[in-house]
Tab-separated table of C-alpha atoms in Angstrom:
chain	number	residue	atom	x	y	z
L	1	MET	CA	-28.515	-8.842	10.607
L	2	TYR	CA	-25.126	-7.165	10.331
L	3	LYS	CA	-24.715	-3.949	8.331
L	4	VAL	CA	-21.430	-5.135	6.818
L	5	GLY	CA	-19.695	-8.453	6.274
L	6	VAL	CA	-16.044	-8.363	5.210
L	7	CYS	CA	-14.248	-11.196	3.416
L	8	GLY	CA	-10.494	-10.718	3.362
L	9	HIS	CA	-7.106	-11.841	4.586
L	10	ILE	CA	-6.662	-11.203	8.309
L	11	GLY	CA	-4.410	-14.032	9.481
L	12	ILE	CA	-5.786	-14.259	13.005
L	13	GLY	CA	-2.971	-15.030	15.419
L	14	LYS	CA	-0.313	-14.213	12.821
L	15	SER	CA	1.972	-11.168	12.649
L	16	LEU	CA	1.502	-10.344	8.960
L	17	VAL	CA	2.479	-6.957	7.526
L	18	ASN	CA	1.642	-7.275	3.828
L	19	GLY	CA	-0.567	-4.638	2.213
L	20	GLN	CA	-3.600	-6.898	1.821
L	21	THR	CA	-3.683	-7.922	5.489
L	22	VAL	CA	-3.051	-4.417	6.821
L	23	LYS	CA	-5.770	-2.895	4.633
L	24	THR	CA	-8.309	-5.591	5.556
L	25	LYS	CA	-7.676	-5.254	9.295
L	26	GLU	CA	-7.822	-1.468	9.218
L	27	LEU	CA	-11.043	-1.499	7.180
L	28	ILE	CA	-12.739	-3.779	9.723
L	29	GLU	CA	-11.465	-1.717	12.645
L	30	GLU	CA	-12.665	1.576	11.178
L	31	LEU	CA	-16.043	0.157	10.118
L	32	ARG	CA	-16.585	-0.971	13.710
L	33	ILE	CA	-15.731	2.507	14.982
L	34	ILE	CA	-18.123	4.185	12.527
L	35	LEU	CA	-20.989	1.670	12.525
L	36	GLY	CA	-20.572	-0.034	15.889
L	37	GLU	CA	-18.760	-3.201	16.960
L	38	GLU	CA	-21.921	-5.294	16.677
L	39	GLU	CA	-22.633	-4.210	13.084
L	40	VAL	CA	-19.547	-5.714	11.406
L	41	CYS	CA	-18.584	-9.368	10.917
L	42	TYR	CA	-15.920	-11.016	8.795
L	43	VAL	CA	-14.506	-14.159	7.201
L	44	ASP	CA	-10.740	-14.652	7.327
L	45	THR	CA	-9.406	-16.074	4.052
L	46	HIS	CA	-6.009	-17.030	5.500
L	47	ASN	CA	-4.964	-20.418	4.035
L	48	TRP	CA	-8.372	-20.843	2.375
L	49	LYS	CA	-6.897	-23.173	-0.261
L	50	ARG	CA	-6.405	-25.853	2.410
L	51	ASN	CA	-10.162	-26.078	2.891
L	52	PRO	CA	-12.080	-24.343	0.066
L	53	LEU	CA	-15.401	-25.948	1.047
L	54	LYS	CA	-15.133	-24.368	4.491
L	55	LEU	CA	-14.567	-20.985	2.848
L	56	ILE	CA	-17.626	-21.390	0.628
L	57	PHE	CA	-19.770	-22.342	3.636
L	58	GLN	CA	-18.475	-19.381	5.669
L	59	SER	CA	-19.060	-17.036	2.711
L	60	ILE	CA	-22.666	-18.193	2.366
L	61	LEU	CA	-23.273	-17.555	6.066
L	62	LEU	CA	-21.593	-14.148	5.784
L	63	MET	CA	-23.847	-13.203	2.894
L	64	LYS	CA	-27.013	-14.464	4.581
L	65	LYS	CA	-26.470	-12.371	7.710
L	66	SER	CA	-25.105	-9.128	6.195
L	67	GLU	CA	-26.775	-6.240	4.379
L	68	ASN	CA	-23.512	-5.295	2.627
L	69	LEU	CA	-20.588	-7.503	1.616
L	70	ILE	CA	-17.062	-6.171	1.023
L	71	ILE	CA	-14.416	-8.453	-0.441
L	72	LEU	CA	-10.669	-7.714	-0.534
L	73	PRO	CA	-9.026	-10.523	-2.531
L	74	ALA	CA	-5.360	-10.396	-3.475
L	75	HIS	CA	-4.128	-11.009	-7.002
L	76	ASN	CA	-4.447	-14.792	-6.863
L	77	GLY	CA	-7.886	-14.749	-5.263
L	78	VAL	CA	-9.760	-12.490	-7.681
L	79	LYS	CA	-10.615	-15.304	-10.099
L	80	ILE	CA	-12.217	-17.225	-7.215
L	81	PHE	CA	-13.849	-14.614	-4.977
L	82	VAL	CA	-15.315	-12.323	-7.629
L	83	PRO	CA	-17.293	-15.125	-9.394
L	84	LEU	CA	-18.153	-16.783	-6.050
L	85	PHE	CA	-19.794	-13.707	-4.530
L	86	SER	CA	-21.388	-12.654	-7.827
L	87	VAL	CA	-23.082	-16.027	-8.246
L	88	MET	CA	-24.139	-16.316	-4.583
L	89	ASN	CA	-25.698	-12.888	-4.761
L	90	LYS	CA	-28.106	-14.006	-7.469
L	91	PHE	CA	-29.868	-15.831	-4.642
L	92	TYR	CA	-29.383	-13.424	-1.718
L	93	LYS	CA	-29.713	-10.023	-3.457
L	94	LYS	CA	-27.363	-8.140	-1.135
L	95	LYS	CA	-25.196	-5.116	-1.857
L	96	ILE	CA	-21.744	-6.379	-2.797
L	97	HIS	CA	-18.608	-4.270	-3.052
L	98	TYR	CA	-15.052	-5.041	-4.114
L	99	CYS	CA	-12.326	-3.024	-2.349
L	100	VAL	CA	-9.274	-3.333	-4.603
L	101	ILE	CA	-5.773	-3.636	-3.164
L	102	GLY	CA	-2.989	-2.130	-5.265
L	103	GLY	CA	-3.074	-1.113	-8.904
L	104	TRP	CA	-2.974	-4.361	-10.883
L	105	LEU	CA	-6.701	-5.076	-11.459
L	106	PRO	CA	-6.996	-3.396	-14.908
L	107	ASN	CA	-4.162	-5.533	-16.278
L	108	LEU	CA	-5.672	-8.681	-14.773
L	109	VAL	CA	-9.036	-7.874	-16.355
L	110	GLU	CA	-7.371	-7.236	-19.705
L	111	ARG	CA	-5.836	-10.724	-19.594
L	112	ASN	CA	-9.028	-12.338	-18.251
L	113	LYS	CA	-11.907	-10.546	-19.947
L	114	TRP	CA	-14.401	-13.127	-18.667
L	115	LEU	CA	-14.104	-11.443	-15.247
L	116	ILE	CA	-15.905	-8.358	-16.580
L	117	THR	CA	-19.248	-10.192	-16.589
L	118	PHE	CA	-18.926	-10.906	-12.872
L	119	LEU	CA	-17.442	-7.522	-11.923
L	120	ARG	CA	-20.452	-5.766	-13.456
L	121	LEU	CA	-22.659	-7.476	-10.877
L	122	PHE	CA	-20.980	-5.634	-7.994
L	123	ASN	CA	-22.632	-2.491	-6.664
L	124	ASN	CA	-19.258	-0.806	-6.336
L	125	ILE	CA	-15.646	-1.500	-7.207
L	126	PHE	CA	-13.451	0.728	-5.043
L	127	VAL	CA	-10.095	1.438	-6.719
L	128	GLU	CA	-7.217	3.459	-5.307
L	129	THR	CA	-6.423	5.776	-8.241
L	130	ASN	CA	-7.942	7.708	-11.123
L	131	VAL	CA	-5.654	5.817	-13.498
L	132	MET	CA	-7.378	2.584	-12.488
L	133	LEU	CA	-10.808	4.192	-12.762
L	134	ASN	CA	-10.150	5.272	-16.343
L	135	GLN	CA	-8.625	1.920	-17.327
L	136	LEU	CA	-11.639	-0.011	-16.012
L	137	ASN	CA	-14.147	2.431	-17.514
L	138	VAL	CA	-12.549	1.811	-20.921
L	139	ARG	CA	-13.138	-1.905	-20.371
L	140	GLY	CA	-16.850	-1.268	-19.883
L	141	LEU	CA	-17.063	-1.174	-16.078
L	142	THR	CA	-19.150	1.794	-14.943
L	143	ASN	CA	-19.564	0.787	-11.283
L	144	VAL	CA	-16.068	1.953	-10.317
L	145	GLN	CA	-15.377	4.547	-7.608
L	146	VAL	CA	-12.060	6.050	-6.513
L	147	ILE	CA	-11.445	5.388	-2.822
L	148	SER	CA	-7.789	5.927	-1.979
L	149	ASN	CA	-5.765	3.601	0.183
L	150	PHE	CA	-5.939	4.502	3.848
L	151	LYS	CA	-4.155	4.027	7.155
L	152	LYS	CA	-5.057	4.580	10.785
L	153	LEU	CA	-2.942	7.641	11.445
L	154	GLU	CA	-1.712	9.200	14.638
L	155	PHE	CA	0.036	12.503	14.087
L	156	ASN	CA	2.923	13.622	16.263
L	157	ASP	CA	3.131	17.410	16.301
L	158	GLU	CA	6.749	17.228	17.382
L	159	ILE	CA	7.754	15.609	14.084
L	160	SER	CA	7.323	18.831	12.124
L	161	ILE	CA	9.849	20.822	14.187
L	162	VAL	CA	12.873	18.801	12.986
L	163	GLU	CA	14.704	21.383	10.905
L	164	ASN	CA	18.383	20.471	11.019
L	165	TYR	CA	20.052	17.414	9.573
L	166	SER	CA	23.663	16.328	9.601
L	167	LYS	CA	25.593	13.857	7.485
L	168	PRO	CA	25.383	11.003	7.003
L	169	TYR	CA	21.754	11.430	5.996
L	170	LYS	CA	19.620	8.424	6.891
L	171	LEU	CA	17.544	6.798	4.142
L	172	CYS	CA	15.078	3.930	4.476
L	173	ILE	CA	12.982	1.518	2.435
L	174	PHE	CA	9.779	-0.042	3.778
L	175	SER	CA	8.482	-2.695	1.371
L	176	ARG	CA	8.686	-6.313	0.408
L	177	ILE	CA	12.356	-7.077	-0.102
L	178	MET	CA	12.693	-8.080	-3.752
L	179	LYS	CA	14.420	-6.904	-6.919
L	180	GLU	CA	11.203	-5.647	-8.466
L	181	LYS	CA	10.720	-3.199	-5.577
L	182	GLY	CA	14.022	-1.559	-6.537
L	183	VAL	CA	15.942	-2.735	-3.490
L	184	GLU	CA	19.150	-3.381	-5.410
L	185	ASP	CA	18.712	-0.136	-7.363
L	186	ALA	CA	18.629	1.768	-4.068
L	187	ILE	CA	21.634	-0.073	-2.690
L	188	ASP	CA	23.705	0.543	-5.830
L	189	THR	CA	22.734	4.228	-5.983
L	190	VAL	CA	23.622	4.920	-2.357
L	191	MET	CA	26.949	3.137	-2.770
L	192	ARG	CA	27.704	5.169	-5.918
L	193	ILE	CA	27.051	8.481	-4.161
L	194	ASN	CA	29.204	7.553	-1.169
L	195	SER	CA	31.937	6.405	-3.552
L	196	LYS	CA	31.753	9.638	-5.569
L	197	TYR	CA	32.591	11.721	-2.499
L	198	ASN	CA	34.782	9.083	-0.833
L	199	ASN	CA	32.662	9.728	2.231
L	200	THR	CA	29.498	8.432	3.890
L	201	ILE	CA	26.897	10.860	2.556
L	202	TYR	CA	23.993	8.434	3.050
L	203	THR	CA	23.185	5.366	5.094
L	204	LEU	CA	20.377	3.031	4.019
L	205	ASP	CA	18.176	0.820	6.196
L	206	LEU	CA	15.884	-1.788	4.653
L	207	TYR	CA	12.681	-2.934	6.371
L	208	GLY	CA	10.166	-5.516	5.288
L	209	PRO	CA	9.539	-9.225	4.675
L	210	ILE	CA	11.932	-10.884	2.251
L	211	GLU	CA	10.203	-12.415	-0.765
L	212	SER	CA	10.729	-16.180	-0.481
L	213	SER	CA	12.044	-16.523	-4.055
L	214	TYR	CA	14.629	-13.787	-3.384
L	215	LYS	CA	15.711	-14.850	0.116
L	216	LYS	CA	18.844	-16.787	-0.769
L	217	GLU	CA	20.065	-14.179	-3.238
L	218	PHE	CA	19.394	-11.334	-0.805
L	219	GLU	CA	21.228	-13.083	2.026
L	220	GLU	CA	24.273	-13.443	-0.234
L	221	LEU	CA	24.012	-9.767	-1.169
L	222	LEU	CA	23.943	-8.717	2.494
L	223	LYS	CA	27.306	-10.397	3.080
L	224	LYS	CA	28.920	-8.055	0.538
L	225	LEU	CA	27.403	-4.783	1.723
L	226	PRO	CA	29.240	-2.087	3.675
L	227	GLU	CA	28.278	-1.165	7.236
L	228	THR	CA	26.353	1.836	5.911
L	229	ILE	CA	23.628	-0.422	4.440
L	230	LYS	CA	21.673	-2.742	6.715
L	231	TYR	CA	18.617	-4.973	6.688
L	232	ARG	CA	16.562	-4.185	9.813
L	233	GLY	CA	13.938	-6.921	9.538
L	234	VAL	CA	10.158	-6.707	9.804
L	235	ILE	CA	8.368	-4.334	12.156
L	236	GLU	CA	4.771	-4.059	13.304
L	237	PRO	CA	2.687	-1.684	11.137
L	238	SER	CA	1.823	0.331	14.256
L	239	LYS	CA	5.528	1.180	14.700
L	240	SER	CA	6.264	2.242	11.119
L	241	VAL	CA	5.496	5.965	11.449
L	242	GLU	CA	7.599	6.296	14.584
L	243	ILE	CA	10.563	4.609	12.906
L	244	ILE	CA	10.283	6.428	9.560
L	245	SER	CA	10.182	9.802	11.366
L	246	LYS	CA	13.857	9.359	12.259
L	247	TYR	CA	14.901	9.342	8.588
L	248	TYR	CA	15.832	12.012	6.056
L	249	LEU	CA	14.012	10.421	3.107
L	250	LEU	CA	12.027	7.282	2.302
L	251	LEU	CA	12.939	5.562	-0.968
L	252	PHE	CA	10.356	3.842	-3.155
L	253	PRO	CA	12.212	2.934	-6.368
L	254	THR	CA	9.742	0.265	-7.508
L	255	ARG	CA	9.964	-1.285	-10.959
L	256	PHE	CA	6.282	-2.284	-10.858
L	257	LYS	CA	4.095	-0.001	-12.986
L	258	THR	CA	0.899	-0.827	-11.069
L	259	GLU	CA	1.441	0.089	-7.426
L	260	GLY	CA	-1.818	1.894	-6.644
L	261	ILE	CA	-1.407	4.082	-3.531
L	262	PRO	CA	1.283	2.390	-1.389
L	263	GLY	CA	0.605	2.370	2.330
L	264	THR	CA	4.301	2.926	3.019
L	265	ILE	CA	4.108	6.374	1.395
L	266	ILE	CA	1.105	7.265	3.562
L	267	ASP	CA	3.179	6.221	6.598
L	268	SER	CA	6.080	8.343	5.380
L	269	TYR	CA	3.890	11.422	4.977
L	270	THR	CA	2.429	10.890	8.432
L	271	ALA	CA	5.991	10.800	9.761
L	272	GLY	CA	6.756	14.041	7.913
L	273	VAL	CA	9.313	12.386	5.648
L	274	PRO	CA	9.452	13.172	1.892
L	275	VAL	CA	9.678	10.349	-0.640
L	276	VAL	CA	11.978	9.642	-3.578
L	277	ALA	CA	10.089	7.332	-5.918
L	278	SER	CA	10.024	5.971	-9.431
L	279	ASN	CA	7.220	7.098	-11.715
L	280	TRP	CA	4.808	4.149	-11.576
L	281	ASP	CA	1.536	4.789	-13.375
L	282	SER	CA	-0.201	6.501	-10.424
L	283	ALA	CA	2.801	8.124	-8.739
L	284	ASN	CA	1.642	11.644	-9.553
L	285	GLU	CA	-1.645	11.027	-7.715
L	286	ILE	CA	0.088	10.713	-4.344
L	287	ILE	CA	3.449	12.456	-4.807
L	288	GLU	CA	3.601	16.147	-5.647
L	289	ASP	CA	7.041	16.602	-7.130
L	290	LYS	CA	9.270	18.860	-5.044
L	291	LYS	CA	6.505	19.373	-2.461
L	292	THR	CA	6.002	15.960	-0.862
L	293	GLY	CA	8.699	14.090	-2.747
L	294	PHE	CA	10.738	13.638	-5.892
L	295	ILE	CA	9.915	11.422	-8.878
L	296	PHE	CA	12.305	9.853	-11.386
L	297	PRO	CA	11.454	7.829	-14.529
L	298	LEU	CA	10.744	4.152	-13.876
L	299	GLY	CA	14.005	2.172	-14.037
L	300	ASP	CA	16.152	5.253	-14.801
L	301	LEU	CA	19.019	4.785	-12.373
L	302	GLU	CA	20.947	7.816	-13.613
L	303	SER	CA	18.017	10.068	-12.749
L	304	PHE	CA	17.689	8.320	-9.389
L	305	PHE	CA	21.394	8.945	-8.743
L	306	SER	CA	21.158	12.584	-9.835
L	307	ILE	CA	18.171	13.308	-7.559
L	308	LEU	CA	19.738	11.688	-4.494
L	309	ASP	CA	23.018	13.433	-5.204
L	310	ASP	CA	21.274	16.832	-5.374
L	311	LEU	CA	19.212	16.114	-2.241
L	312	SER	CA	22.379	15.623	-0.215
L	313	LYS	CA	22.855	19.389	-0.615
L	314	MET	CA	19.214	20.366	0.045
L	315	SER	CA	18.636	19.585	3.722
L	316	LYS	CA	16.901	22.917	4.368
L	317	GLN	CA	14.337	22.224	1.611
L	318	ILE	CA	13.773	18.690	2.911
L	319	ALA	CA	13.039	20.090	6.389
L	320	GLU	CA	10.507	22.543	4.942
L	321	MET	CA	8.770	19.740	2.987
L	322	ARG	CA	7.954	17.877	6.203
L	323	TYR	CA	5.069	20.242	6.909
L	324	GLU	CA	3.521	19.579	3.493
L	325	CYS	CA	3.908	15.805	3.933
L	326	ILE	CA	2.081	15.788	7.260
L	327	GLU	CA	-0.740	17.889	5.832
L	328	ARG	CA	-1.045	15.595	2.791
L	329	ALA	CA	-1.232	12.485	4.989
L	330	LYS	CA	-4.538	13.629	6.472
L	331	LYS	CA	-6.200	12.931	3.116
L	332	TYR	CA	-5.471	9.213	3.623
L	333	SER	CA	-6.642	8.847	7.218
L	334	SER	CA	-8.883	5.795	7.634
L	335	ASN	CA	-11.612	7.738	9.421
L	336	VAL	CA	-11.883	10.056	6.395
L	337	VAL	CA	-11.687	7.407	3.659
L	338	VAL	CA	-13.814	4.646	5.237
L	339	LYS	CA	-16.633	7.135	5.803
L	340	LYS	CA	-16.745	7.523	2.016
L	341	ILE	CA	-17.105	3.736	1.661
L	342	CYS	CA	-19.991	3.834	4.155
L	343	ASP	CA	-21.640	6.602	2.120
L	344	PHE	CA	-21.494	4.468	-1.030
L	345	MET	CA	-22.949	1.478	0.823
L	346	GLU	CA	-25.942	3.602	1.853
L	347	LYS	CA	-26.787	4.564	-1.739
């Protein structure tokens, strides 16, 4: 009998860098470190729609041989996996837990109230923010716990000694490449600032997978961009901190209101790099304004422009903020956060 069985998207043999896959892999890895390699098993949900009967069979086996079950479905899978594991558990009577990815679950529940009946059958629903906790409590779910997003972090003490910057200041974005993540907002704002001074104040590098529906449009956009703005492709999650550490600021100008605790901001803090971000509904839970980053109203491009313009004259303050970022990152280390999950499973 395993202590924990995990059902989530792993994509064995694939190089996938989306938030769901990264969080699932890191949860399994940390559980094996804490509990022992032999105490953790998993089911990979990659391409489950091609063979749903196989998934159901694997899920039954996972439940039969595990004391605790943790599921990590993405947005499209919640309506399948939550009822599936709730119903199966009527027969097997195991402890079942739902580890939520991102911040969209309350809105999904509001649109699909029938899910509440099944969600109540879980021992724990682990959400990333207090905003989500309160929203789900209002909807009658009392089995909700706040467990922040987490990353396996390796701190480089040398990062914190970078104290001098020179123009052009290097900016970066690490996210899915799509309009809704504010990619074009960032591009336009950087170009406006450089145009204002008739000089290259900032450069901007974009990293991340291009959303399929945006690919053609983005490729056309790239052809029109100056040399100061480049798309750098997709990198392995294990390399992100090293790469971000070379930048002045990380930009996170999302237009999504429900982001949860983005892993890219945890990476940025670990690298000692402050963040400029829009005010999604949980932004204040991870970004302390003027200490670990700077927040502007969601979709307010004039405020975004004003902040970046001011920050081009504040390099000394940015250097001092690096220490606070590194310290804040420790709160999101996987060995700290996953231990809390283990504590809840023992109750």
